[in-house]
CSV table of C-alpha atoms in Angstrom, one decimal:
chain,number,residue,atom,x,y,z
A,1019,MET,CA,3.4,180.3,143.0
A,1020,GLU,CA,5.3,182.7,140.7
A,1021,LEU,CA,8.9,182.8,140.6
A,1022,ASN,CA,10.7,185.7,139.3
A,1023,GLU,CA,12.7,185.3,136.0
A,1024,ARG,CA,15.0,188.4,136.5
A,1025,ALA,CA,16.1,187.0,139.7
A,1026,GLU,CA,20.0,186.8,140.6
A,1027,LEU,CA,20.4,183.4,142.0
A,1028,ASP,CA,23.5,182.7,144.6
A,1029,THR,CA,24.8,179.7,143.2
A,1030,SER,CA,27.5,179.6,146.2
A,1031,GLN,CA,24.4,178.5,148.5
A,1032,ALA,CA,23.9,175.0,146.4
A,1033,ASN,CA,26.2,172.2,144.4
A,1034,ASP,CA,25.6,170.0,141.8
A,1035,LEU,CA,27.6,167.0,143.1
A,1036,GLY,CA,26.1,164.7,140.4
A,1037,ARG,CA,25.9,161.0,140.5
A,1038,GLY,CA,28.2,159.4,143.7
A,1039,GLY,CA,29.3,162.7,144.5
A,1040,GLY,CA,30.7,163.6,147.8
A,1041,SER,CA,31.7,166.5,150.4
A,1042,GLY,CA,33.7,165.2,153.1
A,1043,GLY,CA,33.2,162.1,154.3
A,1044,GLY,CA,29.7,160.2,154.8
A,1045,GLY,CA,25.8,160.5,155.3
A,1046,ILE,CA,22.3,160.3,157.6
A,1047,GLY,CA,19.1,160.2,156.1
A,1048,ILE,CA,15.6,158.3,156.4
A,1049,PRO,CA,15.0,155.4,153.9
A,1050,ILE,CA,11.6,156.0,152.1
A,1051,PRO,CA,9.3,153.4,152.9
A,1052,GLY,CA,9.1,150.7,150.4
A,1053,GLY,CA,10.6,146.9,150.0
A,1054,GLY,CA,14.4,146.3,150.3
A,1055,GLY,CA,14.7,145.8,154.0
A,1056,ARG,CA,17.8,148.4,154.0
A,1057,GLY,CA,17.7,150.5,157.4
A,1058,GLY,CA,18.6,153.8,157.9
A,1059,ILE,CA,22.1,155.3,158.4
A,1060,ILE,CA,23.6,155.9,161.5
A,1061,GLY,CA,23.0,159.3,162.9
A,1062,ILE,CA,20.6,161.5,164.1
A,1063,VAL,CA,17.0,161.3,162.0
A,1064,VAL,CA,16.2,164.3,160.2
A,1065,ALA,CA,15.1,164.0,156.9
A,1066,VAL,CA,11.4,164.7,156.0
A,1067,LEU,CA,10.1,161.0,155.4
A,1068,VAL,CA,9.7,158.5,158.5
A,1069,ALA,CA,12.1,155.7,159.3
A,1070,LEU,CA,9.6,154.1,161.3
A,1071,LEU,CA,9.1,151.1,159.1
A,1072,GLY,CA,12.9,150.9,158.6
A,1073,GLY,CA,12.6,149.3,154.8
A,1074,GLY,CA,14.8,150.8,152.2
A,1075,PHE,CA,14.2,152.1,148.7
A,1076,GLY,CA,15.6,150.3,145.8
A,1077,LEU,CA,18.0,152.7,143.4
A,1078,ASN,CA,16.5,150.8,140.6
A,1079,ALA,CA,13.0,152.7,141.2
A,1080,MET,CA,14.2,156.1,141.6
A,1081,THR,CA,13.6,157.9,138.8
A,1082,ASN,CA,17.5,158.7,137.8
A,1083,GLY,CA,17.5,162.2,138.7
A,1084,ASP,CA,16.9,163.6,135.4
A,1085,GLU,CA,13.7,165.7,136.3
A,1086,GLY,CA,13.7,169.2,135.3
A,1087,GLY,CA,17.2,168.8,133.6
A,1088,GLN,CA,19.2,167.4,136.2
A,1089,ALA,CA,22.3,165.9,134.9
A,1090,GLY,CA,25.5,164.3,136.2
A,1091,GLY,CA,27.0,167.0,138.0
A,1092,GLY,CA,27.2,170.7,136.1
A,1093,ASP,CA,28.1,174.0,136.6
A,1094,LEU,CA,25.5,175.9,138.4
A,1095,ASP,CA,26.7,179.2,137.3
A,1096,GLN,CA,26.0,178.5,133.8
A,1097,ALA,CA,22.9,177.0,134.3
A,1098,CYS,CA,21.3,179.2,136.3
A,1099,SER,CA,22.4,182.8,135.1
A,1100,THR,CA,19.8,184.9,133.9
A,1101,ALA,CA,21.3,184.5,130.5
A,1102,ASN,CA,19.7,181.5,130.4
A,1103,PRO,CA,16.2,181.9,129.2
A,1104,ASP,CA,14.7,178.3,130.6
A,1105,ARG,CA,16.9,178.5,133.9
A,1106,LEU,CA,13.8,177.9,135.9
A,1107,ASP,CA,12.8,175.0,134.0
A,1108,ASP,CA,15.7,173.5,135.5
A,1109,ALA,CA,15.1,171.4,138.6
A,1110,ARG,CA,18.2,172.6,140.5
A,1111,CYS,CA,17.7,176.3,139.6
A,1112,ARG,CA,14.2,176.3,140.7
A,1113,ASN,CA,15.4,174.5,144.0
A,1114,LEU,CA,18.5,176.9,144.5
A,1115,LEU,CA,15.9,179.7,144.2
A,1116,TYR,CA,13.9,178.3,147.6
A,1117,VAL,CA,17.3,178.0,148.8
A,1118,ASN,CA,18.1,181.4,148.4
A,1119,SER,CA,14.7,182.4,149.9
A,1120,ILE,CA,15.0,180.3,152.7
A,1121,GLN,CA,18.2,181.5,154.0
A,1122,ALA,CA,17.5,185.2,153.1
A,1123,TYR,CA,14.7,184.9,155.4
A,1124,TRP,CA,16.5,183.4,158.6
A,1125,GLN,CA,19.4,186.1,157.6
A,1126,LYS,CA,16.9,188.4,159.1
A,1127,ALA,CA,14.6,186.1,161.5
A,1128,TYR,CA,17.5,184.1,163.1
A,1129,PRO,CA,18.9,186.8,165.7
A,1130,GLU,CA,15.8,186.8,167.1
A,1131,VAL,CA,15.5,183.4,168.0
A,1132,GLY,CA,19.4,182.8,168.2
A,1133,ASN,CA,22.6,184.3,169.9
A,1134,GLY,CA,24.2,186.3,167.0
A,1135,ASN,CA,23.9,186.1,163.3
A,1136,TYR,CA,22.6,183.1,160.6
A,1137,GLU,CA,25.3,181.1,159.3
A,1138,PRO,CA,24.4,180.2,155.8
A,1139,THR,CA,25.2,176.5,154.7
A,1140,THR,CA,24.9,174.8,151.3
A,1141,THR,CA,22.5,172.2,149.8
A,1142,ASN,CA,24.4,169.4,147.9
A,1143,PHE,CA,22.3,167.7,145.1
A,1144,PHE,CA,23.4,164.5,144.5
A,1145,GLN,CA,22.1,161.4,142.3
A,1146,ALA,CA,22.2,157.9,143.3
A,1147,ALA,CA,24.6,158.4,146.2
A,1148,VAL,CA,26.8,160.7,148.4
A,1149,ASN,CA,29.4,160.9,151.6
A,1150,THR,CA,28.7,163.2,153.8
A,1151,GLY,CA,29.7,164.5,157.0
A,1152,CYS,CA,27.6,161.9,158.3
A,1153,GLY,CA,28.4,158.8,156.8
A,1154,GLN,CA,27.8,157.5,153.3
A,1155,ALA,CA,24.0,157.7,151.8
A,1156,ASP,CA,22.1,156.6,148.9
A,1157,SER,CA,18.9,158.4,147.1
A,1158,GLY,CA,17.2,155.8,149.3
A,1159,VAL,CA,17.2,157.6,152.6
A,1160,GLY,CA,15.2,160.7,150.8
A,1161,PRO,CA,16.3,164.7,151.6
A,1162,PHE,CA,18.3,165.1,154.9
A,1163,TYR,CA,20.4,167.5,157.1
A,1164,CYS,CA,23.6,166.2,158.3
A,1165,PRO,CA,24.4,168.2,161.5
A,1166,ALA,CA,28.3,167.0,161.0
A,1167,ASP,CA,28.7,168.9,158.2
A,1168,ARG,CA,25.9,171.5,158.4
A,1169,LYS,CA,24.4,170.5,154.9
A,1170,VAL,CA,21.4,169.7,153.5
A,1171,TYR,CA,21.2,166.5,150.9
A,1172,ILE,CA,18.6,166.1,148.2
A,1173,ASP,CA,18.6,163.8,145.0
A,1174,LEU,CA,15.8,165.9,142.9
A,1175,SER,CA,14.3,162.7,141.9
A,1176,PHE,CA,12.6,162.2,145.6
A,1177,TYR,CA,10.3,164.8,144.3
A,1178,ASP,CA,8.6,162.5,141.7
A,1179,GLU,CA,8.7,159.8,144.8
A,1180,LEU,CA,6.6,162.4,147.0
A,1181,ALA,CA,4.0,163.1,144.3
A,1182,THR,CA,3.8,159.1,142.6
A,1183,ARG,CA,3.5,157.5,145.9
A,1184,PHE,CA,2.8,160.0,148.8
A,1185,GLY,CA,0.0,162.1,146.5
A,1186,ALA,CA,1.8,165.5,147.5
A,1187,LYS,CA,1.8,166.3,143.6
A,1188,GLY,CA,1.7,170.2,144.1
A,1189,GLU,CA,5.0,172.3,143.6
A,1190,PHE,CA,5.1,174.0,146.4
A,1191,ALA,CA,5.7,170.6,148.0
A,1192,GLN,CA,9.1,171.1,147.1
A,1193,PRO,CA,10.2,174.4,148.8
A,1194,TYR,CA,8.1,172.8,152.2
A,1195,VAL,CA,10.9,169.7,151.8
A,1196,LEU,CA,13.9,172.1,151.9
A,1197,ALA,CA,12.2,174.7,154.4
A,1198,HIS,CA,11.9,172.0,156.8
A,1199,GLU,CA,15.2,170.4,156.2
A,1200,TYR,CA,16.7,174.3,157.0
A,1201,GLY,CA,15.0,173.9,160.1
A,1202,HIS,CA,17.0,171.4,161.3
A,1203,HIS,CA,20.1,173.5,160.5
A,1204,ILE,CA,18.4,176.4,162.6
A,1205,GLN,CA,18.1,173.4,165.2
A,1206,ASN,CA,21.4,172.5,164.9
A,1207,LEU,CA,22.9,176.3,165.4
A,1208,LEU,CA,20.9,176.7,168.4
A,1209,GLY,CA,21.6,173.4,170.2
A,1210,THR,CA,18.4,172.2,170.1
A,1211,ASN,CA,19.5,168.9,167.7
A,1212,ALA,CA,22.0,168.0,170.4
A,1213,LYS,CA,19.8,168.0,173.3
A,1214,ALA,CA,16.7,166.2,171.5
A,1215,GLY,CA,19.6,163.3,170.9
A,1216,GLN,CA,19.8,162.8,174.6
A,1217,GLY,CA,15.6,162.2,175.1
A,1218,ASP,CA,13.6,159.4,173.3
A,1219,GLN,CA,14.2,158.6,169.7
A,1220,SER,CA,10.4,157.4,169.1
A,1221,GLY,CA,7.0,157.7,170.5
A,1222,PRO,CA,4.1,160.3,170.4
A,1223,ARG,CA,5.7,162.5,172.6
A,1224,SER,CA,9.6,161.8,172.0
A,1225,ALA,CA,12.3,164.3,171.4
A,1226,SER,CA,12.6,163.2,167.7
A,1227,VAL,CA,8.7,164.2,167.1
A,1228,ARG,CA,9.2,167.7,168.7
A,1229,LEU,CA,12.2,168.2,167.0
A,1230,GLU,CA,10.5,167.4,163.7
A,1231,LEU,CA,7.2,169.3,164.4
A,1232,GLN,CA,9.3,172.1,165.3
A,1233,ALA,CA,11.4,171.9,162.0
A,1234,ASP,CA,7.7,172.0,160.3
A,1235,CYS,CA,6.8,175.3,162.3
A,1236,TYR,CA,9.9,177.1,161.0
A,1237,ALA,CA,8.9,176.1,157.7
A,1238,GLY,CA,5.7,177.4,157.9
A,1239,ALA,CA,7.1,181.0,159.3
A,1240,TRP,CA,9.4,180.9,156.1
A,1241,ALA,CA,6.8,180.7,153.8
A,1242,LYS,CA,4.6,183.4,155.5
A,1243,HIS,CA,7.5,185.7,154.7
A,1244,ALA,CA,8.7,184.1,151.5
A,1245,THR,CA,7.7,186.7,149.0
A,1246,GLU,CA,9.9,189.3,151.2
A,1247,SER,CA,13.3,187.5,150.6
A,1248,LYS,CA,15.0,189.5,147.9
A,1249,ASP,CA,17.5,187.7,145.3
A,1250,LYS,CA,21.5,187.9,145.4
A,1251,THR,CA,21.7,191.7,144.1
A,1252,GLY,CA,19.4,192.7,147.6
A,1253,GLN,CA,16.8,194.0,144.8
A,1254,GLN,CA,14.7,191.6,143.1
A,1255,PRO,CA,12.1,189.5,144.8
A,1256,LEU,CA,13.0,185.7,144.5
A,1257,PHE,CA,8.9,185.0,144.4
A,1258,LYS,CA,6.4,187.6,142.5
A,1259,SER,CA,3.9,185.3,144.4
A,1260,ILE,CA,2.7,182.9,146.7
A,1261,THR,CA,-1.1,181.7,147.2
A,1262,GLU,CA,-3.1,180.1,149.4
A,1263,THR,CA,-3.6,177.4,146.7
A,1264,ASP,CA,0.4,177.2,147.4
A,1265,ILE,CA,0.3,176.8,151.0
A,1266,ASP,CA,-2.2,174.3,150.8
A,1267,GLN,CA,0.0,172.2,148.8
A,1268,ALA,CA,2.3,172.2,151.8
A,1269,VAL,CA,-0.4,171.3,154.3
A,1270,ASP,CA,-1.2,168.4,151.9
A,1271,THR,CA,2.4,167.5,151.9
A,1272,ALA,CA,2.7,167.6,155.9
A,1273,GLU,CA,-0.6,165.7,156.1
A,1274,ALA,CA,0.6,162.7,153.6
A,1275,ILE,CA,3.9,162.2,155.8
A,1276,GLY,CA,2.5,161.7,159.0
A,1277,ASP,CA,3.5,158.8,161.0
A,1278,ASP,CA,0.2,157.2,161.3
A,1279,SER,CA,-0.5,158.1,157.4
A,1280,ILE,CA,2.6,156.3,156.3
A,1281,GLN,CA,2.2,153.4,158.9
A,1282,GLU,CA,-1.6,153.0,157.6
A,1283,ARG,CA,-0.3,153.3,153.7
A,1284,SER,CA,2.0,150.5,154.7
A,1285,GLY,CA,-0.8,148.4,155.3
A,1286,GLY,CA,0.5,147.8,159.1
A,1287,ARG,CA,-1.7,149.1,162.1
A,1288,VAL,CA,-1.0,152.9,163.7
A,1289,ASN,CA,1.6,152.1,166.2
A,1290,PRO,CA,2.0,155.6,168.5
A,1291,ASP,CA,5.1,153.8,170.2
A,1292,GLN,CA,6.7,153.7,166.5
A,1293,PHE,CA,6.0,157.8,165.6
A,1294,THR,CA,9.5,159.7,165.0
A,1295,HIS,CA,7.9,162.6,163.3
A,1296,GLY,CA,4.3,163.1,164.6
A,1297,THR,CA,1.1,162.5,163.2
A,1298,SER,CA,-0.4,163.8,160.1
A,1299,GLU,CA,-3.0,166.3,162.4
A,1300,GLN,CA,0.3,167.5,164.3
A,1301,ARG,CA,2.4,167.9,161.0
A,1302,LYS,CA,-0.3,170.4,159.4
A,1303,ARG,CA,-1.2,171.8,162.8
A,1304,TRP,CA,2.5,173.2,163.7
A,1305,PHE,CA,3.2,174.1,160.1
A,1306,THR,CA,0.1,176.2,159.8
A,1307,GLN,CA,0.9,177.9,163.5
A,1308,GLY,CA,4.5,178.7,161.9
A,1309,TYR,CA,2.5,180.1,158.8
A,1310,ASP,CA,-0.2,181.7,161.0
A,1311,ARG,CA,2.2,183.3,163.1
A,1312,GLY,CA,4.9,183.9,160.8
A,1313,ASP,CA,7.2,184.0,163.8
A,1314,PRO,CA,9.7,181.1,164.8
A,1315,LYS,CA,9.7,182.2,168.8
A,1316,THR,CA,6.0,180.5,168.7
A,1317,CYS,CA,7.5,177.0,167.2
A,1318,ASP,CA,8.6,176.0,171.1
A,1319,THR,CA,7.6,172.2,170.7
A,1320,PHE,CA,9.4,171.2,173.3
A,1321,GLY,CA,8.0,173.4,175.9
A,1322,THR,CA,4.4,172.7,175.4
A,1323,ASP,CA,2.4,169.8,176.5
A,1324,GLN,CA,-0.2,170.1,173.5
A,1325,LEU,CA,1.7,168.1,170.5
């Protein structure tokens, strides 16, 4: 993966809330499996990690959010300006570039799957804790999408956890995570989230599993077209290149966070009745389908018996 150093980033698509930041009222998410015993925040489960264990993840074990230059709240206009030669060393600016690319893709692709035009939203970078439209959340929930305020939330130190605890060390794991969360935004715009909320929330064929696999497929569709996305000016590509190695990193990440993989990693037995996101094989397969087909209309996980 090669990013375009000359690309003009649209900083209106992200906010750096810093430590204990807030954006209006509450948050949902999923606890990273581990010790601590904290449950997930009440709401629709939409983050990339699986809530099946119900265990929390202590804030003291996080990496304090300073990976790649993230400090506590800051001016993204200045940090991510082309006048800053080191901007793409900053995790916030790299993730802003990913967000710009994902939303540029959906601006073009959404009218083919939805009614009307795509409605952009923002990603909020936070540290330690955050208030959202779905409730209060801390870093232990991992990245998540809040349907109530239509925003994506992420403590960027999560990527260290993804690499060290789940073995997803490749750089392309990061845009995969964000593309998955924006897949939930698409589902929210389409009404898929609301319909899924009326179905079973656990089990191998549950509405929750179908929702998550569809978000993986949407992420794959974006990845197929990522190099076509342009910057704020509409002139410069955001990505110079994406390689098969990058796609393999996304597939490896999907595999690492399958329900069965996380259950096994926790030392427990595989219990399909507790599945909420799909198996490693399913998550790989649906991301790959999205990437191979490059068409979100092929991501109908609700209309098939072949999950």
